[in-house]
Short mmCIF file of C-alpha atoms in Angstrom, two decimals:
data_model
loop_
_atom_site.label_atom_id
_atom_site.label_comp_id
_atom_site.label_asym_id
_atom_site.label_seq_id
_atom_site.Cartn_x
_atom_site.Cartn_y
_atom_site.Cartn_z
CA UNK J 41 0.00 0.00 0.00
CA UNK J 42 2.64 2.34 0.73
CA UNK J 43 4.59 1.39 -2.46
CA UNK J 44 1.84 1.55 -4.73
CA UNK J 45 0.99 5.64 -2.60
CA UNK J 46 4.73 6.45 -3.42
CA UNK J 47 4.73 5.53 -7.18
CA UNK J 48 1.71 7.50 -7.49
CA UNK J 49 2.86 10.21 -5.70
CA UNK J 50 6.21 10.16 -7.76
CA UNK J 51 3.93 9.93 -11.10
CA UNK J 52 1.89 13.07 -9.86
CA UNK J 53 5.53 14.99 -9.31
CA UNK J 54 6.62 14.08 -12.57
CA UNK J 55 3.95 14.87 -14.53
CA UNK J 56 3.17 18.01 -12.34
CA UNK J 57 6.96 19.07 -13.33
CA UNK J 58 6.98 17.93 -17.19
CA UNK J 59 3.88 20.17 -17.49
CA UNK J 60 5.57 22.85 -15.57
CA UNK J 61 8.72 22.72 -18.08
CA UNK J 62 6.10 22.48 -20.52
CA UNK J 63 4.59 25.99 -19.48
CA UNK J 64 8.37 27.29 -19.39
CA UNK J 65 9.28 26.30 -22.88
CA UNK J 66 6.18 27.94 -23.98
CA UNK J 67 6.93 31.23 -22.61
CA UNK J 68 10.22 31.57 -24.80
CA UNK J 69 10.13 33.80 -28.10
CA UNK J 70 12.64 33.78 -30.98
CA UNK J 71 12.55 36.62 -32.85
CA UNK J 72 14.64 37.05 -35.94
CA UNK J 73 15.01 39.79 -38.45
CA UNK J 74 16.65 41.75 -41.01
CA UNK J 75 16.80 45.60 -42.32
CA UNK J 76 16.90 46.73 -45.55
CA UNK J 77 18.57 49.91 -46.09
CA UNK J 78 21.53 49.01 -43.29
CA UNK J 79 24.21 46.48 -42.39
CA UNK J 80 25.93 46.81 -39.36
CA UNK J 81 25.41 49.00 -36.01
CA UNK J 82 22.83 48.09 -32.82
CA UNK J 83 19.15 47.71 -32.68
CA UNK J 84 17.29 47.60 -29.51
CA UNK J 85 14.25 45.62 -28.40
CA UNK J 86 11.86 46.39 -25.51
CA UNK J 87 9.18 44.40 -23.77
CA UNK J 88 7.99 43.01 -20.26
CA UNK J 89 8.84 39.95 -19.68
CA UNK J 90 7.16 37.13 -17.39
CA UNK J 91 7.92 38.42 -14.02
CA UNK J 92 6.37 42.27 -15.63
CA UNK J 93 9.90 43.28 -15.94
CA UNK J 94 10.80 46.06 -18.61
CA UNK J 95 13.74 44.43 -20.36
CA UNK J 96 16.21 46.22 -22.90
CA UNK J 97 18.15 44.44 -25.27
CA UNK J 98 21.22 45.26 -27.37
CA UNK J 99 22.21 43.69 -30.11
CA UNK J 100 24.14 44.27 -33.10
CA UNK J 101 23.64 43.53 -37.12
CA UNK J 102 25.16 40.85 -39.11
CA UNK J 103 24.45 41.94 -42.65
CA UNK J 104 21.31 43.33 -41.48
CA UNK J 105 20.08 40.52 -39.75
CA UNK J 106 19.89 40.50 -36.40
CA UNK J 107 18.55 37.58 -33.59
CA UNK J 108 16.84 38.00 -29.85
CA UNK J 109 15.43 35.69 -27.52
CA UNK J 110 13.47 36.15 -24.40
CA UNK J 111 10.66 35.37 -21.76
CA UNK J 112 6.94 36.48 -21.74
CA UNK J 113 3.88 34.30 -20.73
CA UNK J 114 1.46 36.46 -23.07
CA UNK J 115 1.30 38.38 -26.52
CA UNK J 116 2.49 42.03 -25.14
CA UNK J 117 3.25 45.10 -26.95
CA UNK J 118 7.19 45.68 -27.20
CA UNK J 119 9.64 48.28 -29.18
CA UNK J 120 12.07 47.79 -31.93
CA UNK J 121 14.67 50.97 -32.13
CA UNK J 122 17.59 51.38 -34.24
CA UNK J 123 19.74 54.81 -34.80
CA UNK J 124 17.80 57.81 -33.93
CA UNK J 125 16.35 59.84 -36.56
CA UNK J 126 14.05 62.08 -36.73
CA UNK J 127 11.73 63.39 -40.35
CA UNK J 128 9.04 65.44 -40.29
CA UNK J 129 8.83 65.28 -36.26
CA UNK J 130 8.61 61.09 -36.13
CA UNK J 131 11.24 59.12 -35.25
CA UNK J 132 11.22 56.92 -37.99
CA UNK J 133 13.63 54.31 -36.37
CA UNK J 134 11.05 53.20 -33.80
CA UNK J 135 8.07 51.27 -34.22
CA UNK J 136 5.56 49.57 -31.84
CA UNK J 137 4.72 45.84 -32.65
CA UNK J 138 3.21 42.84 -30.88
CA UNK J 139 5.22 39.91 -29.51
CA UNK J 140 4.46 36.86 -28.79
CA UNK J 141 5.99 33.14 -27.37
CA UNK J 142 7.28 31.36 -30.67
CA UNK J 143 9.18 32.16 -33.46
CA UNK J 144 8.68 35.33 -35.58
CA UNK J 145 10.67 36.82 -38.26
CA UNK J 146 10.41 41.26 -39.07
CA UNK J 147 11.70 42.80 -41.92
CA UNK J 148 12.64 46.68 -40.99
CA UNK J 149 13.34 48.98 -43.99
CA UNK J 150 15.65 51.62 -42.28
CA UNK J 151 14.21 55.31 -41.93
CA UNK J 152 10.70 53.36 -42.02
CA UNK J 153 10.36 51.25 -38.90
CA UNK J 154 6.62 51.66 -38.90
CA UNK J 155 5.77 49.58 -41.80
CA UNK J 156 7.18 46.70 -40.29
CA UNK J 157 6.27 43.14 -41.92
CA UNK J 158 5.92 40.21 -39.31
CA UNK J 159 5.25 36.78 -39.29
CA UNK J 160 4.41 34.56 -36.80
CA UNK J 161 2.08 36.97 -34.38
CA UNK J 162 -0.71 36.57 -34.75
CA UNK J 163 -1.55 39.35 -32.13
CA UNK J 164 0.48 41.58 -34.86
CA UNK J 165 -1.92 39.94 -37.95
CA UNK J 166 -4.72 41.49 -36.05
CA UNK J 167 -2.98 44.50 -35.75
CA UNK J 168 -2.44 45.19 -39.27
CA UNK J 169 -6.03 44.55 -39.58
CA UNK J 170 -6.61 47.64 -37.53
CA UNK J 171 -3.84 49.64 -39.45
CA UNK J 172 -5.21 49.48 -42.43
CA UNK J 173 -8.48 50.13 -42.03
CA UNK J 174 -6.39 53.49 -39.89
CA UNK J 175 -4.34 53.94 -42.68
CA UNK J 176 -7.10 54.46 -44.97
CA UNK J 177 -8.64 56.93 -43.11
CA UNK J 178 -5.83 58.91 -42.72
CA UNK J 179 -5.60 58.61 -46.98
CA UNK J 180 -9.01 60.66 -47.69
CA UNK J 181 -7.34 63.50 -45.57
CA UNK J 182 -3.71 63.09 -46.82
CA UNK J 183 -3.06 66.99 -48.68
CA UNK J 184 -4.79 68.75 -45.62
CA UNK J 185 -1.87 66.68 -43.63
CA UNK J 186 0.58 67.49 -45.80
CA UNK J 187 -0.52 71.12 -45.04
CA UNK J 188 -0.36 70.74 -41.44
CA UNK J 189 2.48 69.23 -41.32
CA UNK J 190 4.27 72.37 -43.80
CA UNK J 191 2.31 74.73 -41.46
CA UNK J 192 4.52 72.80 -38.05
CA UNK J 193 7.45 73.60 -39.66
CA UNK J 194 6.84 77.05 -40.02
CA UNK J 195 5.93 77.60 -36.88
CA UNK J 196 8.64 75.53 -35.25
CA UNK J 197 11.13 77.79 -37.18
CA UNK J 198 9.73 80.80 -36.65
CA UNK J 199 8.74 80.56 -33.18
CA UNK J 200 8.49 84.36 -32.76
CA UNK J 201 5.98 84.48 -35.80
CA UNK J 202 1.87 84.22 -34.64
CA UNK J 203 0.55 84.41 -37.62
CA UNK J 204 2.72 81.11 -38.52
CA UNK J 205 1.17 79.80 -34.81
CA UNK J 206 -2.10 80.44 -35.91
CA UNK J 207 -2.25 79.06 -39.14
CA UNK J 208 -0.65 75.63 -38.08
CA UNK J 209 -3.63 75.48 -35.12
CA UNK J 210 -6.33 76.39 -37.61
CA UNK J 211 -5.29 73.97 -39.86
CA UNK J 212 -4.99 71.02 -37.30
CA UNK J 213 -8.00 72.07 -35.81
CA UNK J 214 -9.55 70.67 -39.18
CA UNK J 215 -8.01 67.38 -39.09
CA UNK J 216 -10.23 66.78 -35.80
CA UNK J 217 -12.90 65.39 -37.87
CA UNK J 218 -10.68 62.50 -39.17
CA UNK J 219 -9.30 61.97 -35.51
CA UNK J 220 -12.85 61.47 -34.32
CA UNK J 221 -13.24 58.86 -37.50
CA UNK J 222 -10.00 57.05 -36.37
CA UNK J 223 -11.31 56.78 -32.55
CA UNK J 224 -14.60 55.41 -33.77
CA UNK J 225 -12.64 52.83 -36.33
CA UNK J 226 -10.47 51.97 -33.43
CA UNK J 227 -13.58 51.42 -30.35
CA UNK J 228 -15.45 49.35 -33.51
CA UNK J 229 -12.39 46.95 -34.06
CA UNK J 230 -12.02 46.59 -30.06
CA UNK J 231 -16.07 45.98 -29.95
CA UNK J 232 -15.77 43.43 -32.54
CA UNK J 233 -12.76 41.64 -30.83
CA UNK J 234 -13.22 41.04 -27.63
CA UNK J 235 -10.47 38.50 -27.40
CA UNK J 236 -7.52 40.20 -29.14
CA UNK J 237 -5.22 41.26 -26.86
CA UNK J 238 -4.91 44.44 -29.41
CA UNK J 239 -7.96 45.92 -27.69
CA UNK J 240 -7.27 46.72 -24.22
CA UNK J 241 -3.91 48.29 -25.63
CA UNK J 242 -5.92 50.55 -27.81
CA UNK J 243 -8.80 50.88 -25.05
CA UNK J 244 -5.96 52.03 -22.79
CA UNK J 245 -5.28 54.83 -25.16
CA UNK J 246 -8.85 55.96 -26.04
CA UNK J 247 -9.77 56.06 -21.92
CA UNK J 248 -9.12 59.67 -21.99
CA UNK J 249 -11.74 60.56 -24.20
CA UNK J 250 -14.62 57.27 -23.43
CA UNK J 251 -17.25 58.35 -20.79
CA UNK J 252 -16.34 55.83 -17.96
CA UNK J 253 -19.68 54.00 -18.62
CA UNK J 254 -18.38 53.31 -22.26
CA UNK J 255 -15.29 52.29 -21.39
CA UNK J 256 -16.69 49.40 -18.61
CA UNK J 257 -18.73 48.47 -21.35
CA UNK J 258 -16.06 47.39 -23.84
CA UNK J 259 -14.50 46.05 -20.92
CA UNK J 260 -16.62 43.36 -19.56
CA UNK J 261 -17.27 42.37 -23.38
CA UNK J 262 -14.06 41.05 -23.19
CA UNK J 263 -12.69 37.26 -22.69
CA UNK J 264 -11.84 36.50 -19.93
CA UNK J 265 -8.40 35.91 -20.45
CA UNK J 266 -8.42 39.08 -22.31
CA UNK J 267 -9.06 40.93 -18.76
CA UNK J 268 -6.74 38.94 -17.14
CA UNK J 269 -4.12 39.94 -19.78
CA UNK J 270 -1.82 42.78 -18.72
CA UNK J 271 -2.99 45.70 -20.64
CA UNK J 272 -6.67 44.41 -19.67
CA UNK J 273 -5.68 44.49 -15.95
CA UNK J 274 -4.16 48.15 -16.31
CA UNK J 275 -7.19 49.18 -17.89
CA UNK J 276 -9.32 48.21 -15.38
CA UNK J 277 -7.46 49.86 -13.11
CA UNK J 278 -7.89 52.51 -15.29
CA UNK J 279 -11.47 52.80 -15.29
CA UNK J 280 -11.62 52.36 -11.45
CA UNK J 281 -9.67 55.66 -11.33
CA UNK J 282 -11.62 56.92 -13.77
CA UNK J 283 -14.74 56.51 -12.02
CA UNK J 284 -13.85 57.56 -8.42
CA UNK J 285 -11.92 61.17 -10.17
CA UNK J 286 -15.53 61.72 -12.12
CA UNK J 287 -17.98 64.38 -11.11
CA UNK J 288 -20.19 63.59 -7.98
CA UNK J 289 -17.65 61.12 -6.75
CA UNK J 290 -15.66 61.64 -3.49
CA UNK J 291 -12.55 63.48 -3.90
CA UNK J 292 -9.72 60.84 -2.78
CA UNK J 293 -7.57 61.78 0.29
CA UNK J 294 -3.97 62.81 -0.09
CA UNK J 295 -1.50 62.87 2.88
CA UNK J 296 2.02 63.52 1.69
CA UNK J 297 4.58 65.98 2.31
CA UNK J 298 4.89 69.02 0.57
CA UNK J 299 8.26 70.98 -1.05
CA UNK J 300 8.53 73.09 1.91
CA UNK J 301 8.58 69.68 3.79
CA UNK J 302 5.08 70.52 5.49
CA UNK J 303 2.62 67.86 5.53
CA UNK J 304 -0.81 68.39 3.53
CA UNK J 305 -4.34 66.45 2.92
CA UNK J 306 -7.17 66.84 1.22
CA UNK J 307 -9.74 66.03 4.05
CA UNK J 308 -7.66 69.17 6.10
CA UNK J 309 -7.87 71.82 3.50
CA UNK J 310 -12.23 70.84 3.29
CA UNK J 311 -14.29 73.63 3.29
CA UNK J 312 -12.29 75.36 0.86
CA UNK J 313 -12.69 75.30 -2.96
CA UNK J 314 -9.61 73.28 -4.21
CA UNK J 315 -7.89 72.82 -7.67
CA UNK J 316 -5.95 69.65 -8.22
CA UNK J 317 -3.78 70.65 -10.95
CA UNK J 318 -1.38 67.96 -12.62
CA UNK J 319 2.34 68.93 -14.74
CA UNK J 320 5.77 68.26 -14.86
CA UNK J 321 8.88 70.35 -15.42
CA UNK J 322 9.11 69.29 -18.69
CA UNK J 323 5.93 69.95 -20.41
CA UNK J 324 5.55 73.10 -22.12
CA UNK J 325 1.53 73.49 -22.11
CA UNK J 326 1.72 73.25 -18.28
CA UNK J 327 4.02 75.73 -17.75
CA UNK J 328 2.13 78.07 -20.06
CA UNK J 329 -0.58 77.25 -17.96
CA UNK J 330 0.80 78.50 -14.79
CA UNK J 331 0.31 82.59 -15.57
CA UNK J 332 -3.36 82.07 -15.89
CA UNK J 333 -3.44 79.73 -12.61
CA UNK J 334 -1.35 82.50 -11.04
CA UNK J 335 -4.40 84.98 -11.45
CA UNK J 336 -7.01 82.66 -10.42
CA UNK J 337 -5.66 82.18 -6.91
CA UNK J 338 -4.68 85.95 -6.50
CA UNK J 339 -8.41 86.66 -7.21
CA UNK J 340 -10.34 83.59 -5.17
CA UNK J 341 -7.81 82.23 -2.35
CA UNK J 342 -9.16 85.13 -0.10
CA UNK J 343 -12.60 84.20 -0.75
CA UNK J 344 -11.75 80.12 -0.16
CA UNK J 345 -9.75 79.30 -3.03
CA UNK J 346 -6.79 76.40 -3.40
CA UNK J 347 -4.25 75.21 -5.39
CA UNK J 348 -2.21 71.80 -5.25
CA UNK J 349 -0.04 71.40 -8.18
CA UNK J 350 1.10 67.21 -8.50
CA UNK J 351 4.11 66.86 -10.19
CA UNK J 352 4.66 63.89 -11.99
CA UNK J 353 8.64 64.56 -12.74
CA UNK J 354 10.54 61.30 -12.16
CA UNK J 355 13.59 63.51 -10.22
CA UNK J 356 12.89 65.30 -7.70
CA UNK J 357 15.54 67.83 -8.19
CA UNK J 358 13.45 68.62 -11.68
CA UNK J 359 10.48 69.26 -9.76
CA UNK J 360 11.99 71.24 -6.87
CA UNK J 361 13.71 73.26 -9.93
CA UNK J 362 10.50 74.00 -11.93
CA UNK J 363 8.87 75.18 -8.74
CA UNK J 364 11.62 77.90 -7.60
CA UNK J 365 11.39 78.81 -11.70
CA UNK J 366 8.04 79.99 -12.10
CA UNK J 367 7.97 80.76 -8.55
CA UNK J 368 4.63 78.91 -7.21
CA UNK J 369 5.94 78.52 -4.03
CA UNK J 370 2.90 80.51 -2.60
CA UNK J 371 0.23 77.38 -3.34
CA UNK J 372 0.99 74.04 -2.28
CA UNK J 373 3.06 71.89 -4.37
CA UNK J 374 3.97 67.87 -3.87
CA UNK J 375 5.25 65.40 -6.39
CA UNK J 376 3.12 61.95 -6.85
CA UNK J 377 3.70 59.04 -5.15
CA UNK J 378 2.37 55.64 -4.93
CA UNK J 379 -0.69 57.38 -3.22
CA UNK J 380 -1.70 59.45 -6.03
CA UNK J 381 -1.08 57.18 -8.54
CA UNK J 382 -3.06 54.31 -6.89
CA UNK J 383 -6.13 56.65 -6.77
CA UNK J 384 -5.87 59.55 -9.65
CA UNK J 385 -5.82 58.29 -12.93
CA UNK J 386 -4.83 61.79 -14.39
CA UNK J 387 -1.41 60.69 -13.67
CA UNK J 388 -1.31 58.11 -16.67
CA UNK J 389 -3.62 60.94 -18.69
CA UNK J 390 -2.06 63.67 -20.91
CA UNK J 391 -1.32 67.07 -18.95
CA UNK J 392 -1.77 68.93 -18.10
CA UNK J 393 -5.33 68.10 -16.44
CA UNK J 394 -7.17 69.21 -13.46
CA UNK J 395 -9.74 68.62 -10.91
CA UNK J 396 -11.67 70.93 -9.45
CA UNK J 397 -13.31 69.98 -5.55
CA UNK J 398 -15.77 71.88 -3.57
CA UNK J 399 -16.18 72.77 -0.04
CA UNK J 400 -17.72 69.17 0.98
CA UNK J 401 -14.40 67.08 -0.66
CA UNK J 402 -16.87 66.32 -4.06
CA UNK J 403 -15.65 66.95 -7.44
CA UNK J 404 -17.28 69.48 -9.72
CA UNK J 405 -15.37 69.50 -12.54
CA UNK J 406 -12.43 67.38 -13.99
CA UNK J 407 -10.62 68.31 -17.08
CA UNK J 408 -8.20 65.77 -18.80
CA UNK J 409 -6.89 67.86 -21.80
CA UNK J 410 -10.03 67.60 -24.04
CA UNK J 411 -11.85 70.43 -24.75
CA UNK J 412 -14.62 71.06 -22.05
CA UNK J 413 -17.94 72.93 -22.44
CA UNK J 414 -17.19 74.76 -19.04
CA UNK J 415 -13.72 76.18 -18.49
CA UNK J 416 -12.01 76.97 -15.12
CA UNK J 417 -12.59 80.52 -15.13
CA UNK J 418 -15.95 79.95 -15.93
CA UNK J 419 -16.49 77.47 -13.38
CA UNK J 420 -14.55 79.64 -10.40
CA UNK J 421 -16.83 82.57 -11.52
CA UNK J 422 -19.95 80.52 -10.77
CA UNK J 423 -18.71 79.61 -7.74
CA UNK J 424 -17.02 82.79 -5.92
CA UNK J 425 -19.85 84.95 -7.85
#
């Protein structure tokens, strides 16, 4: 009895392990390629690997081919880089693609990364699916972009020049029509595939813009390995933070320490009218912001007014920098942590974006870089009027 208990407990080891090996050898990718247009020098790859590590890898051509080999337990989006260079603002070198366990083969034409030809992904097949129907949409408005993109260059080299400014923004404010075509190209493909891991990448992109009730939506249409995924995880996330930062919702509670070293929360400073407002050192828009924010607070803090810049700078010593610069040392200023990130999803959003909370800790009025129907001043004017 005790033989026959051991051989079947060795049996269940063995197997347990050959399927665990199994599992392993699954996980590995071999991707091999080749670019046209150069022989020799580095190219880079970038993905997360099975433990949801970034990993960077170097390698170098051999007559233009080149050879990498890695971990990840699930088709995730990853980066193929060669030599920097830049034409007409893109970096032409660079190109997003989808990897998967298995063997794949690219071809790269140099100075064109982004028409990249795989095989072997079938994540990527589904891709180009998407792309073209993209790419086609961007055809019907193809001389308008070529006059945008004419109009950039003016105004990037004559920076002093407003009627140059103006033109280039009255002239991309056209193309907003086929931007609104590719978005609702994009949420149809992501509708229609609810187990591609393509759409929660995409999803993840369009959050910004979805009402949250939209966005939940598309996500519970999905597989449910497709949630389980990692950009289907993040998105949920996502949408969590999207809900709790959306008007009528409860204002999360910050306690962290301020630049002057002072402590500050949210549920201390109730009773006052606050502005969340979220930048970084190095983005121009939120700077430019800053004169107008100045003005606000020297007209409402008497009256109840607020401000709590979040800085999303990776170095502090960027932050603290930025701060003395456009001296703002007068409102309170921190730079996100784990906190902030955990529970404001403007931190993953493009800034700058704000949030505006009333006396009782409630939000009234978010604003996440798309155009809103009620600005800030008009919504402080209500307010203080």
């Amino acid at each position: 009895m005790k033989l026959a208990s051991l051989i079947l407990l060795i049996f269940a080891f063995t197997t347990g392990y050959s399927q665990y090996l199994k599992k392993k050898q699954n996980e590995v990718f071999f991707l091999r390629g080749k670019v046209i247009g150069r022989d020799t020098g580095y190219i880079i790859l970038r993905y997360t690997n099975s433990f949801e590590k970034w990993i960077t890898d170097t390698t170098f051509l051999k007559k233009g081919k080149f050879e990498f080999t890695g971990k990840i337990n699930q088709p995730t989006s990853a980066v193929i880089k060669g030599y920097p260079v830049e034409i007409n603002f893109n970096e032409v070198n660079f190109v997003n693609f989808f990897l998967e366990p298995g063997q794949q083969h690219v071809l790269l034409v140099e100075n064109d990364y982004e028409n990249i030809k795989m095989e072997g992904s079938k994540t990527q097949n589904e891709y180009d699916i998407l792309k073209k129907k993209i790419d086609s949409v961007n055809h019907l408005s193809k001389n308008l972009s070529n006059e945008v993109l004419q109009a950039k260059k003016d105004a990037v080299k004559y920076p002093d020049d407003s009627i140059k400014k103006e033109k280039f923004d009255n002239l991309f404010n056209k193309l907003k029509p086929t931007f609104k075509t590719i978005e609702d190209v994009t949420i149809s493909f992501i509708s229609g595939n609810p187990n591609s891991y393509v759409s929660p990448y995409f999803l993840a992109i369009y959050l910004n813009s979805l009402p949250v009730d939209s966005a939940k939506l598309l996500y519970t249409q999905f597989t449910n390995r497709i949630q389980k995924s990692r950009s289907g995880k993040w998105v949920a996330e996502e949408i969590n933070k999207k809900k709790q930062n959306s008007p009528g919702a409860l204002a999360p509670n910050i306690k962290i320490e301020q630049i002057n070293g002072q402590e500050i929360s949210l549920s201390k400073l109730r009773g006052n009218i606050i502005l969340l407002d979220f930048w970084a050192s190095w983005c121009i828009p939120c700077r430019e912001s800053i004169p107008g924010l100045k003005t606000l607070f020297n007209q409402y803090h008497s009256k109840g007014f607020e401000i709590v810049t979040i800085s999303i700078d990776k170095k502090k010593a960027d932050w603290e920098k930025a701060v003395e610069e456009e001296e703002i040392s007068n409102w309170k200023n921190v730079l996100a942590n784990e906190e902030i990130n955990k529970n404001y999803g403007n931190v993953n959003q493009p800034i700058p974006s704000q949030i505006l909370i009333d006396t009782n800790g409630i939000i009234i009025w978010p604003h996440n870089g798309t155009e809103q129907k009620v600005t800030l001043n008009e919504k402080l004017s209500e307010i203080f009027k």
